Tab-separated table of C-alpha atoms and ligand atoms in Angstrom:
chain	number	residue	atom	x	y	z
A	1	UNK	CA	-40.326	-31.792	-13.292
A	2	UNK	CA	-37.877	-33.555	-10.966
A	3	UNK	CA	-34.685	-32.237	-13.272
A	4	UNK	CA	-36.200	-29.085	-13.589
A	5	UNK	CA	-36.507	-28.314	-10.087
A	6	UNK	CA	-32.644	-29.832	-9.912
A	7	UNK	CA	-31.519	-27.036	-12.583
A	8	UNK	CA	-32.980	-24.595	-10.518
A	9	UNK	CA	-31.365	-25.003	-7.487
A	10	UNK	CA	-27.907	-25.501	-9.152
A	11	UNK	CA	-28.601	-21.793	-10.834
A	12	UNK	CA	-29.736	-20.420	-7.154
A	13	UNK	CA	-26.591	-22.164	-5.743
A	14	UNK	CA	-24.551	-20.552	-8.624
A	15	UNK	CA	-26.125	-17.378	-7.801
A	16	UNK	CA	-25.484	-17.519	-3.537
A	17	UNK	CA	-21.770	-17.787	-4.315
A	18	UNK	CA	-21.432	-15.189	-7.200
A	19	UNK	CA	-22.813	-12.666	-4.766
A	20	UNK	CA	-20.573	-13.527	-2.002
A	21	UNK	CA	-17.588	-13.301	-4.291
A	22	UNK	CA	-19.123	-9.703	-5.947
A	23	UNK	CA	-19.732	-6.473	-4.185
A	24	UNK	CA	-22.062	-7.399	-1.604
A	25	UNK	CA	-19.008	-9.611	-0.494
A	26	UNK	CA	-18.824	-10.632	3.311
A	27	UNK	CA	-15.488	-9.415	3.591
A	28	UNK	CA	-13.458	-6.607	3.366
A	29	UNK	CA	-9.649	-6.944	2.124
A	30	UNK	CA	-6.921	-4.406	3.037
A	31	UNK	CA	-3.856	-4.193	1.850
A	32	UNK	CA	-0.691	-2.975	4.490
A	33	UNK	CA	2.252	-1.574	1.816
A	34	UNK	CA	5.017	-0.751	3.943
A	35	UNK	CA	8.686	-1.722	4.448
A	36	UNK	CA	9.543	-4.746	5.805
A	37	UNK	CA	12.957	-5.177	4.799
A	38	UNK	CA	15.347	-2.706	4.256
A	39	UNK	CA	16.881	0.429	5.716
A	40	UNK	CA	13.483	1.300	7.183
A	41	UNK	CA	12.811	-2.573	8.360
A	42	UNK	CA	11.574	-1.610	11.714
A	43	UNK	CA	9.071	0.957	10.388
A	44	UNK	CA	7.426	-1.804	9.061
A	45	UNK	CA	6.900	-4.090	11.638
A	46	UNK	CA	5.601	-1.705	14.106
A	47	UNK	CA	3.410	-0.786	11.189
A	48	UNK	CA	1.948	-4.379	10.581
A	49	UNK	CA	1.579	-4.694	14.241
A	50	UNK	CA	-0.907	-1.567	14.335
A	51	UNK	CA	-2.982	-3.243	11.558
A	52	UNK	CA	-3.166	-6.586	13.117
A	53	UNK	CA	-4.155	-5.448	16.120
A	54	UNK	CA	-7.108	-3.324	15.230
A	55	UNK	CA	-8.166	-5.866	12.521
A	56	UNK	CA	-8.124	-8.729	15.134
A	57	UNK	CA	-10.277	-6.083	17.765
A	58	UNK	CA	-12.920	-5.508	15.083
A	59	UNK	CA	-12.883	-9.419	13.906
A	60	UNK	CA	-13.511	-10.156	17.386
A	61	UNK	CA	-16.318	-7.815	17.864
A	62	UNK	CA	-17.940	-9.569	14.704
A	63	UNK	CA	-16.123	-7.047	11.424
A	64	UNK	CA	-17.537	-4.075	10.162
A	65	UNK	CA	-21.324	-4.569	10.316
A	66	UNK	CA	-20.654	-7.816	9.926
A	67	UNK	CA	-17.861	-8.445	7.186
A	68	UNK	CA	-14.776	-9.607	7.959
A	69	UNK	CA	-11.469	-7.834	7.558
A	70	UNK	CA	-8.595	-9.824	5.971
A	71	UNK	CA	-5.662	-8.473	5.190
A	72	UNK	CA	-2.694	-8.734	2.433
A	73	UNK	CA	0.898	-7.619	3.114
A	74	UNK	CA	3.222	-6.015	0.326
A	75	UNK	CA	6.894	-5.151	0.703
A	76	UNK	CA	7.437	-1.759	-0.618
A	77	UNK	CA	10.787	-1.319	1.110
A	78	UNK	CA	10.232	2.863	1.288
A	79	UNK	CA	10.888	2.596	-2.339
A	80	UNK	CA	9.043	4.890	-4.676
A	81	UNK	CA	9.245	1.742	-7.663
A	82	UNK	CA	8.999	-0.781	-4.939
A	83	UNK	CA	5.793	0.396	-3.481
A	84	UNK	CA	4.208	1.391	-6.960
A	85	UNK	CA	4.936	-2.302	-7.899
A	86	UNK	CA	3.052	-3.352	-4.704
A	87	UNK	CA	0.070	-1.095	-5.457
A	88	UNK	CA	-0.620	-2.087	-8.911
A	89	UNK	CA	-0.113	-5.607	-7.864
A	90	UNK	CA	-2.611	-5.451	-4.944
A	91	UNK	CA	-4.773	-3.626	-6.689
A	92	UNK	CA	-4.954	-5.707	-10.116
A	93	UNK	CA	-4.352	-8.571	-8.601
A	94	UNK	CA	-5.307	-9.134	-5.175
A	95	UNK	CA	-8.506	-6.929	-5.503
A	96	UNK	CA	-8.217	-4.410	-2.760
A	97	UNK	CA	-10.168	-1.323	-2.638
A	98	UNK	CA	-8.369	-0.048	0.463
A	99	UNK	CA	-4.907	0.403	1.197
A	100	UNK	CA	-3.132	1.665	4.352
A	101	UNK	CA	0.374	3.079	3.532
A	102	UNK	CA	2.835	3.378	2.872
A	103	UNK	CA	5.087	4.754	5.729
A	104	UNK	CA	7.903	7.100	3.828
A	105	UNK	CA	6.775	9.936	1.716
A	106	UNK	CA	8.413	9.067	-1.165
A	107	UNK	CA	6.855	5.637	-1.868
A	108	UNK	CA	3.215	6.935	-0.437
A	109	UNK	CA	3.025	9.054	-3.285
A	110	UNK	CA	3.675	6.834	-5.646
A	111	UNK	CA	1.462	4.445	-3.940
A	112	UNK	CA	-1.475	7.784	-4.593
A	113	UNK	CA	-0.535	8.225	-8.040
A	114	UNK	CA	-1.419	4.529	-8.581
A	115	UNK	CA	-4.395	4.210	-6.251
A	116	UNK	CA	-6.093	7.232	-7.562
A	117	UNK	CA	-7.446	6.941	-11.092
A	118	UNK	CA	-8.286	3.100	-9.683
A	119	UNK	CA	-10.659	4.358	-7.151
A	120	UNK	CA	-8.880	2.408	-4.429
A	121	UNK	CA	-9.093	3.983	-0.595
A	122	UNK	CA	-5.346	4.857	0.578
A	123	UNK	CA	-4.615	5.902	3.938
A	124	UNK	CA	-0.959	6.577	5.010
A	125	UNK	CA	-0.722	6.115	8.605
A	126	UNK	CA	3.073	8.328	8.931
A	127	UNK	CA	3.895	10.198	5.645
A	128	UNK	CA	4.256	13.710	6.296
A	129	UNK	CA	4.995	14.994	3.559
A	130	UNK	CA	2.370	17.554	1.869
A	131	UNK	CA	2.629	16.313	-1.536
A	132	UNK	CA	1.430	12.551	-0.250
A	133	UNK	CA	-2.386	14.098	-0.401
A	134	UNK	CA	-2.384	16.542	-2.729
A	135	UNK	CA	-1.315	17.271	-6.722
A	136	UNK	CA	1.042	19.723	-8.398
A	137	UNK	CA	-1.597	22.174	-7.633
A	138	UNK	CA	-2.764	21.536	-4.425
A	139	UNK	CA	-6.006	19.462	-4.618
A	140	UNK	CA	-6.666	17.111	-2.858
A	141	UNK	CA	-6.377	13.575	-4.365
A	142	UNK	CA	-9.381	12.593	-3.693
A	143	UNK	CA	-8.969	8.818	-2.774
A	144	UNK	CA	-5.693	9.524	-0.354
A	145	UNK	CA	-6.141	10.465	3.093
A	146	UNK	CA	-3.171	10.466	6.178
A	147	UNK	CA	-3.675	9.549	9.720
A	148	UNK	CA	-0.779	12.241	10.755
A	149	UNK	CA	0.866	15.949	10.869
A	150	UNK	CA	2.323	17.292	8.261
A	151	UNK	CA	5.937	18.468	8.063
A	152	UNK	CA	5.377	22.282	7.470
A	153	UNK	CA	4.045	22.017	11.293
A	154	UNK	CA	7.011	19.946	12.215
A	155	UNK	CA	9.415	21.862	10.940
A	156	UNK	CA	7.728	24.862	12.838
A	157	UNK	CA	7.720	23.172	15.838
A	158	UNK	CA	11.391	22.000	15.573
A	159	UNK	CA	12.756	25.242	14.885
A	160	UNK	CA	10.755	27.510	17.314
A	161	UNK	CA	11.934	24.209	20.189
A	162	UNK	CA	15.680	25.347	18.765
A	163	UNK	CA	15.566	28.796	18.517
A	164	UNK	CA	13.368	30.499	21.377
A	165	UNK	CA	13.382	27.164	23.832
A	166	UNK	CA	16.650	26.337	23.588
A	167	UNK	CA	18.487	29.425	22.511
A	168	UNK	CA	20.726	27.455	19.911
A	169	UNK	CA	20.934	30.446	17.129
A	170	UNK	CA	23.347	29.251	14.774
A	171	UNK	CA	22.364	25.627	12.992
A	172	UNK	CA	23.598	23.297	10.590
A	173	UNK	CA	21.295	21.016	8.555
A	174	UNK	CA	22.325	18.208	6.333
A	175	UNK	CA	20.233	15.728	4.253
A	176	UNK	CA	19.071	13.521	1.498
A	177	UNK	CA	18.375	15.707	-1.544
A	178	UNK	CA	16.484	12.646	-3.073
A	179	UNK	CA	14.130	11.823	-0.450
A	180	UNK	CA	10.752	13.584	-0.663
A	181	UNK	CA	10.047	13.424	3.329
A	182	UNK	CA	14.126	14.169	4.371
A	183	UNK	CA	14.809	17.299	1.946
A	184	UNK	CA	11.212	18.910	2.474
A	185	UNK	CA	11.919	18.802	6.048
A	186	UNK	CA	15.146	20.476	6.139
A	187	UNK	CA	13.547	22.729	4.231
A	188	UNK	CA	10.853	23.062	6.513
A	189	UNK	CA	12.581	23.510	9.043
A	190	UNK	CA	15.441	26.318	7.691
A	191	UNK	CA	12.461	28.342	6.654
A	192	UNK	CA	10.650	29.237	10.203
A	193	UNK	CA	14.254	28.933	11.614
A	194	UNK	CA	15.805	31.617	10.168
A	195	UNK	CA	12.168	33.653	10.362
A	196	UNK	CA	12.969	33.685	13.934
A	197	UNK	CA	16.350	35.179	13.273
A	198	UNK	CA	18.550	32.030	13.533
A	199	UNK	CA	21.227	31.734	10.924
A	200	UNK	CA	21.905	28.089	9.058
A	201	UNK	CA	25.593	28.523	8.470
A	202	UNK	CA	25.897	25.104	6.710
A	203	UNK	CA	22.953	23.562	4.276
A	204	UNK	CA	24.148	20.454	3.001
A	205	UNK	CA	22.807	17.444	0.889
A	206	UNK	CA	24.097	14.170	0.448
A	207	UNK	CA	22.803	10.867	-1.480
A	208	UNK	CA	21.010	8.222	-0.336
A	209	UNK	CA	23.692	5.472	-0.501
A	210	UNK	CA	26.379	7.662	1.145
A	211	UNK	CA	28.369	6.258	4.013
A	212	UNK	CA	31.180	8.582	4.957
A	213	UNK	CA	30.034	12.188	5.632
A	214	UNK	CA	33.532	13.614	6.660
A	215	UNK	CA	33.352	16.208	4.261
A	216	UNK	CA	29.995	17.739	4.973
A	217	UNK	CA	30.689	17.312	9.123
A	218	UNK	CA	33.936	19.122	8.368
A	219	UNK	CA	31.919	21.976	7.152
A	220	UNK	CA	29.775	21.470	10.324
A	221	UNK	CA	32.697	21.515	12.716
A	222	UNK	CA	34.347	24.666	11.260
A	223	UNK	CA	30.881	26.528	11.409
A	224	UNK	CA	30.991	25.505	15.093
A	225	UNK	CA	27.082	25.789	14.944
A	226	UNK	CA	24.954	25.247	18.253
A	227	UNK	CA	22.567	23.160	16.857
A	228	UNK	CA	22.876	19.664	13.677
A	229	UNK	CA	19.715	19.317	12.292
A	230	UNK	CA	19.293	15.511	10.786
A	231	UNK	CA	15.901	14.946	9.585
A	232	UNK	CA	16.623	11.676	8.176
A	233	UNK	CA	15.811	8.371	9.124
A	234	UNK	CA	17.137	6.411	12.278
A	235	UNK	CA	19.532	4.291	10.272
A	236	UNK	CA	21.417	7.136	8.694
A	237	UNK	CA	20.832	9.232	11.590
A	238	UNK	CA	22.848	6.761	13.516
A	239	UNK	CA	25.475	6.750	11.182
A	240	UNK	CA	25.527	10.271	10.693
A	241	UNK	CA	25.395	11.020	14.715
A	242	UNK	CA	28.178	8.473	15.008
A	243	UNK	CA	30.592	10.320	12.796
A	244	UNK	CA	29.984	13.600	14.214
A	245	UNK	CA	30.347	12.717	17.670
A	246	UNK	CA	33.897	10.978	16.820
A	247	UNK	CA	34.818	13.879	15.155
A	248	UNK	CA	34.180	15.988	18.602
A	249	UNK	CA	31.397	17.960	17.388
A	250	UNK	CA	29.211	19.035	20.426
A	251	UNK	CA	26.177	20.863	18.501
A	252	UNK	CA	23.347	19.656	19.886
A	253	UNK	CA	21.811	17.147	17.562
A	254	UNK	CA	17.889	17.457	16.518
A	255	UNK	CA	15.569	15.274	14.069
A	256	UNK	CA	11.819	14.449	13.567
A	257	UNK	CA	9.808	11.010	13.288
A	258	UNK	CA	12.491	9.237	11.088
A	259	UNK	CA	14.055	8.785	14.762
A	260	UNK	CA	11.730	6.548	16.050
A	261	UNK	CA	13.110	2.938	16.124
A	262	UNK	CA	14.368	1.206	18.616
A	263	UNK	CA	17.654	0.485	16.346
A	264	UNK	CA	18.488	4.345	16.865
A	265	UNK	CA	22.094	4.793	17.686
A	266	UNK	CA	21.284	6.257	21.409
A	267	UNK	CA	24.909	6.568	22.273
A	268	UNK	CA	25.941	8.219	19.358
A	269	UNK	CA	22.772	10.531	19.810
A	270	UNK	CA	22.438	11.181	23.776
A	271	UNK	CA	21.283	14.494	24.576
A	272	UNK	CA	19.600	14.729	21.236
A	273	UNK	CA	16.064	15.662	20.553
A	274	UNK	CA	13.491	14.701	17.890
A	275	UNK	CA	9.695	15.332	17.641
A	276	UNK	CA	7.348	12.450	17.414
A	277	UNK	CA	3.487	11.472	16.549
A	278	UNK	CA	2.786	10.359	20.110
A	279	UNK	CA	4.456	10.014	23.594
A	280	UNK	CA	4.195	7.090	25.760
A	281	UNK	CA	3.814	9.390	28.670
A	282	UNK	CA	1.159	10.888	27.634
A	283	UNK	CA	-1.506	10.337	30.508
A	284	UNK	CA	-4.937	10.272	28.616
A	285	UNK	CA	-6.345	6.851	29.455
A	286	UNK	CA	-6.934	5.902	25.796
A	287	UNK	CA	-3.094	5.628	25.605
A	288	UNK	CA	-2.523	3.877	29.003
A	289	UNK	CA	-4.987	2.123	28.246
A	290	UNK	CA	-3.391	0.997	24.586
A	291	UNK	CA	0.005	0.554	25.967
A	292	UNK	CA	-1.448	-2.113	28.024
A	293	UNK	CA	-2.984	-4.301	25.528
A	294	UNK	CA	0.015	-3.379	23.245
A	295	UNK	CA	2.574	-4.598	25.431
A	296	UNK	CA	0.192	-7.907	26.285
A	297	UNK	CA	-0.052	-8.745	22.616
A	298	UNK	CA	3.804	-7.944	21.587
A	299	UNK	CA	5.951	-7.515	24.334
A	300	UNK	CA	6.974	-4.080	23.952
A	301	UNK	CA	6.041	-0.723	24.367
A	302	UNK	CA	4.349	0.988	20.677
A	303	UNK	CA	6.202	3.320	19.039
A	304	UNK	CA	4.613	6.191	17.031
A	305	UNK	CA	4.082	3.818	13.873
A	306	UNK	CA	2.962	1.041	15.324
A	307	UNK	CA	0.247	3.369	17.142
A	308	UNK	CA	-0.690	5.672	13.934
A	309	UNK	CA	-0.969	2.179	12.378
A	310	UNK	CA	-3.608	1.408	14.554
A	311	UNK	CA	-5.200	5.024	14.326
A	312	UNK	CA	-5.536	4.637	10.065
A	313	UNK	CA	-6.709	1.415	10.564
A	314	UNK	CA	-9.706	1.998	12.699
A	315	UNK	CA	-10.032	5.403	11.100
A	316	UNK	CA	-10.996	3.342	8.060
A	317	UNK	CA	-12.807	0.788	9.473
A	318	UNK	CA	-14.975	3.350	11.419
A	319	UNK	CA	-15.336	5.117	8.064
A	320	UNK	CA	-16.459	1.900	6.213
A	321	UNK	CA	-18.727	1.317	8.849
A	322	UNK	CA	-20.477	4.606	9.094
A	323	UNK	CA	-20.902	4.250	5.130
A	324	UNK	CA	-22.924	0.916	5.611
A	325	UNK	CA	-20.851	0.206	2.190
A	326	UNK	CA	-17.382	-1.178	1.073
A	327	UNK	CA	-17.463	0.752	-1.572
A	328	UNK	CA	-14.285	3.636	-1.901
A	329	UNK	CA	-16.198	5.883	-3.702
A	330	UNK	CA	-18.536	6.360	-1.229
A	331	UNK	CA	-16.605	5.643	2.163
A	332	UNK	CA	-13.833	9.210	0.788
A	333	UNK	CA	-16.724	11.049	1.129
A	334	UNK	CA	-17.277	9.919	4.815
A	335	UNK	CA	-13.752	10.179	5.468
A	336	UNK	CA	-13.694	14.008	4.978
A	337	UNK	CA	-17.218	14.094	7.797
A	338	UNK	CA	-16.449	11.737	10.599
A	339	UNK	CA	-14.234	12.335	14.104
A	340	UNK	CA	-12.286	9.611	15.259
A	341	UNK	CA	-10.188	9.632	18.654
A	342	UNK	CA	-7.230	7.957	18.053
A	343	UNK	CA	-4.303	7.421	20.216
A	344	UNK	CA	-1.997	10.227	18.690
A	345	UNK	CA	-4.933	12.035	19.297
A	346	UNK	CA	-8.570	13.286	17.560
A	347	UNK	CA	-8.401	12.650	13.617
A	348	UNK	CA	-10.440	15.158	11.783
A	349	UNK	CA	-9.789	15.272	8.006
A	350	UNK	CA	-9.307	18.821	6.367
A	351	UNK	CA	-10.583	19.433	3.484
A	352	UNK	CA	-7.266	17.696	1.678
A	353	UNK	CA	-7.425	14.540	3.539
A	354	UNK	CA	-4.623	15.794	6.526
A	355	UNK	CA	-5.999	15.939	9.903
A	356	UNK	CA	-4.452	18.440	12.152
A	357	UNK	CA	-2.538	16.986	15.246
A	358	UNK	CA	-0.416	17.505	18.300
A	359	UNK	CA	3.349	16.604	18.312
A	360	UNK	CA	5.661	14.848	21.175
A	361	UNK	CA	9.382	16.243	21.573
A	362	UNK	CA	11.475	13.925	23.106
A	363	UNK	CA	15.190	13.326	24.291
A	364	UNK	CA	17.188	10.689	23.920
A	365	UNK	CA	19.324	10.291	27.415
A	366	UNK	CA	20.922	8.034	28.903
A	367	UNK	CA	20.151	5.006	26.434
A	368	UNK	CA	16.129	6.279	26.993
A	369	UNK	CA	13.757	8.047	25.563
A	370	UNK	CA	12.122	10.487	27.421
A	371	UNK	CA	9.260	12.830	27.105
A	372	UNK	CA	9.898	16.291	27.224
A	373	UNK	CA	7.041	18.523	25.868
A	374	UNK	CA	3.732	18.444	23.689
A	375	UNK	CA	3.895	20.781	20.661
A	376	UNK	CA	0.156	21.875	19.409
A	377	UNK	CA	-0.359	23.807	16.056
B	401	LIG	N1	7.164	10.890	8.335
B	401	LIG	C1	8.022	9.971	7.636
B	401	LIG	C2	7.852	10.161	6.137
B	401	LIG	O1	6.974	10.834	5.718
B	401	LIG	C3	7.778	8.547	8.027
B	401	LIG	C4	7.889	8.218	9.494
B	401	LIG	C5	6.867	8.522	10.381
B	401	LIG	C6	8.967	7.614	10.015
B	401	LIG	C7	6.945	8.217	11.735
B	401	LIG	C8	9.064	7.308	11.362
B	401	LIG	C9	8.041	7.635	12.235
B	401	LIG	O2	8.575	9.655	5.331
């Protein structure tokens, strides 16, 4: 009787733990892919920031009804291999169900293609790209959702800013024919641009591991254009900028959210302007409000990825929560119902996973940044 009654409560011991570890598990595990060396290095620590934050604001108001939210961290560098490496790996091996990132377009859909047919939750807090969410044919993958706007919008709202705002009618734009986010910008942005009767006098890509651009700004500087488009990134921005300014070009220089890093080049860019995801000046409390516990916990000010970061991240966690389940299939499905006010503003999914949002223009001057005008759809 005596070892019978042992046995048992071994087996009911065996079967407390097998639960915890299956899918009524106390805890939920997210994955963060973004890159945190690199090129795009500072992308991902304001990224990683975002997470922690909101994952250590939920933690400390007990999880999400009542599971705790860990975390794992993958470098995916803003590498299409790099960050489909780091989703299979997360996935297969560490487990996850729900994945926030990756930053850059080109290695978030990678991350989708991945994350899809495995039923695992992907949010991209900053990819703008249109293809991130949806397929060849436009549907909506149904498992990847973005926190963000997308670049058809930004490319609008950068070209009508040029164009009617400024009055700069002649442009030049040059970038990275292999990066999903830089060329579908340009693109983006040459299309509504010329619409409004500007003319792009030079249209001109270059590689990814270029370094000296004298050829193409030659091309600019003959063209004697009013306006340089660069929607790259802030490191080859800088470089970019830098080259054109020595070589005494005085178009005005314009970008999108690939500027946002502090390591931006803002001599070689004053005067400049680029359209962001959020403003700090923006007086809604929310942000004030944010900035303030930011700037407590890290010692700076947020930048737009460190603050969409924290947007994805609750957006998912308020979406788990509202599900009363950690399970992706079902939490998609609340994704596409529930309103979330973020600090870049409401999130709303459309029907392909893309909310639609305000953008921030902003000039670099003087070794600032400073706020110029909000953009709506
Ligand atoms: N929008 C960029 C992309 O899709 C990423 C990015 C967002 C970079 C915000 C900087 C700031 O690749």
């Amino acid at each position: 009787m005596r070892a019978f009654k042992f046995v048992s409560l071994l087996v009911l011991i065996a079967m407390v733990f097998s639960s915890c570890a299956g899918a009524g598990a106390k805890e939920v595990k997210v994955a963060m892919l973004f890159p945190m060396t690199g090129g795009e290095a500072t992308f991902g620590k304001s990224s990683k920031e975002g997470v922690e934050l909101a994952v250590e604001e939920w933690n400390a108001k007990g999880g999400i009804n009542g599971m705790k939210i860990t975390t794992v961290l993958g470098d995916s560098r803003c590498d299409a291999q790099e960050a489909r490496n780091q989703a299979v790996k997360v996935i297969d091996q560490d487990k996850v169900k729900f994945i926030i990132g990756e930053v850059c377009s080109s290695a978030s859909i990678p991350v989708s293609e991945v994350a899809n047919p495995k039923k695992v939750l992907q949010i991209s807090p900053t990819s703008t790209n249109p293809k991130v969410t949806v397929d060849a044919n436009g549907k909506h993958k149904p498992y990847t959702f973005r926190a963000c706007f997308l670049d058809p919008f930004q490319g609008d709202v950068l070209a009508a800013f040029a164009y009617k705002e400024k009055g700069l009618k002649t442009a030049a734009i040059l970038f990275d024919q292999g990066n999903d986010y830089v060329r579908g910008l340009a693109e983006y942005i040459k299309a509504p641009y010329e619409k409004l009767g500007g003319q792009v006098k030079v249209y001109e890509a270059y590689n990814k591991d270029d370094s000296d651009f004298s050829a193409i700004l030659a091309k600019v500087a003959d063209a004697k254009v009013d306006v340089l488009f660069l929607p790259d990134y802030y490191n080859k921005v800088s470089l970019i900028a830098k080259q054109a300014k020595d070589k005494g070009i005085t178009a005005v220089m314009m970008g999108g959210d690939g500027w946002d890093s502090a390591e931006l080049d803002r001599t070689a860019t004053d005067g400049s302007y680029f359209s962001n995801h959020y403003s700090p000046q923006d007086p809604r409390p929310i942000v004030q409000n944010f900035l303030k516990t930011y700037k407590a916990k890290y010692g700076a000010d947020p930048d737009a990825l460190a603050v969409l970061a924290y947007d994805a991240a609750n957006f998912l966690f308020s979406a788990i929560q509202e599900t009363k389940s950690a399970d992706p299939e079902k939490v998609k499905d609340t994704m596409l119902k529930i309103t979330v006010e973020g600090i870049s503003g409401q999130i709303k999914m459309g029907p392909t996973g893309d909310p639609i949002k305000t953008a921030a223009i902003s000039q670099v001057k003087g070794g600032k940044i400073e706020f110029v005008k909000f953009a709506a759809p």
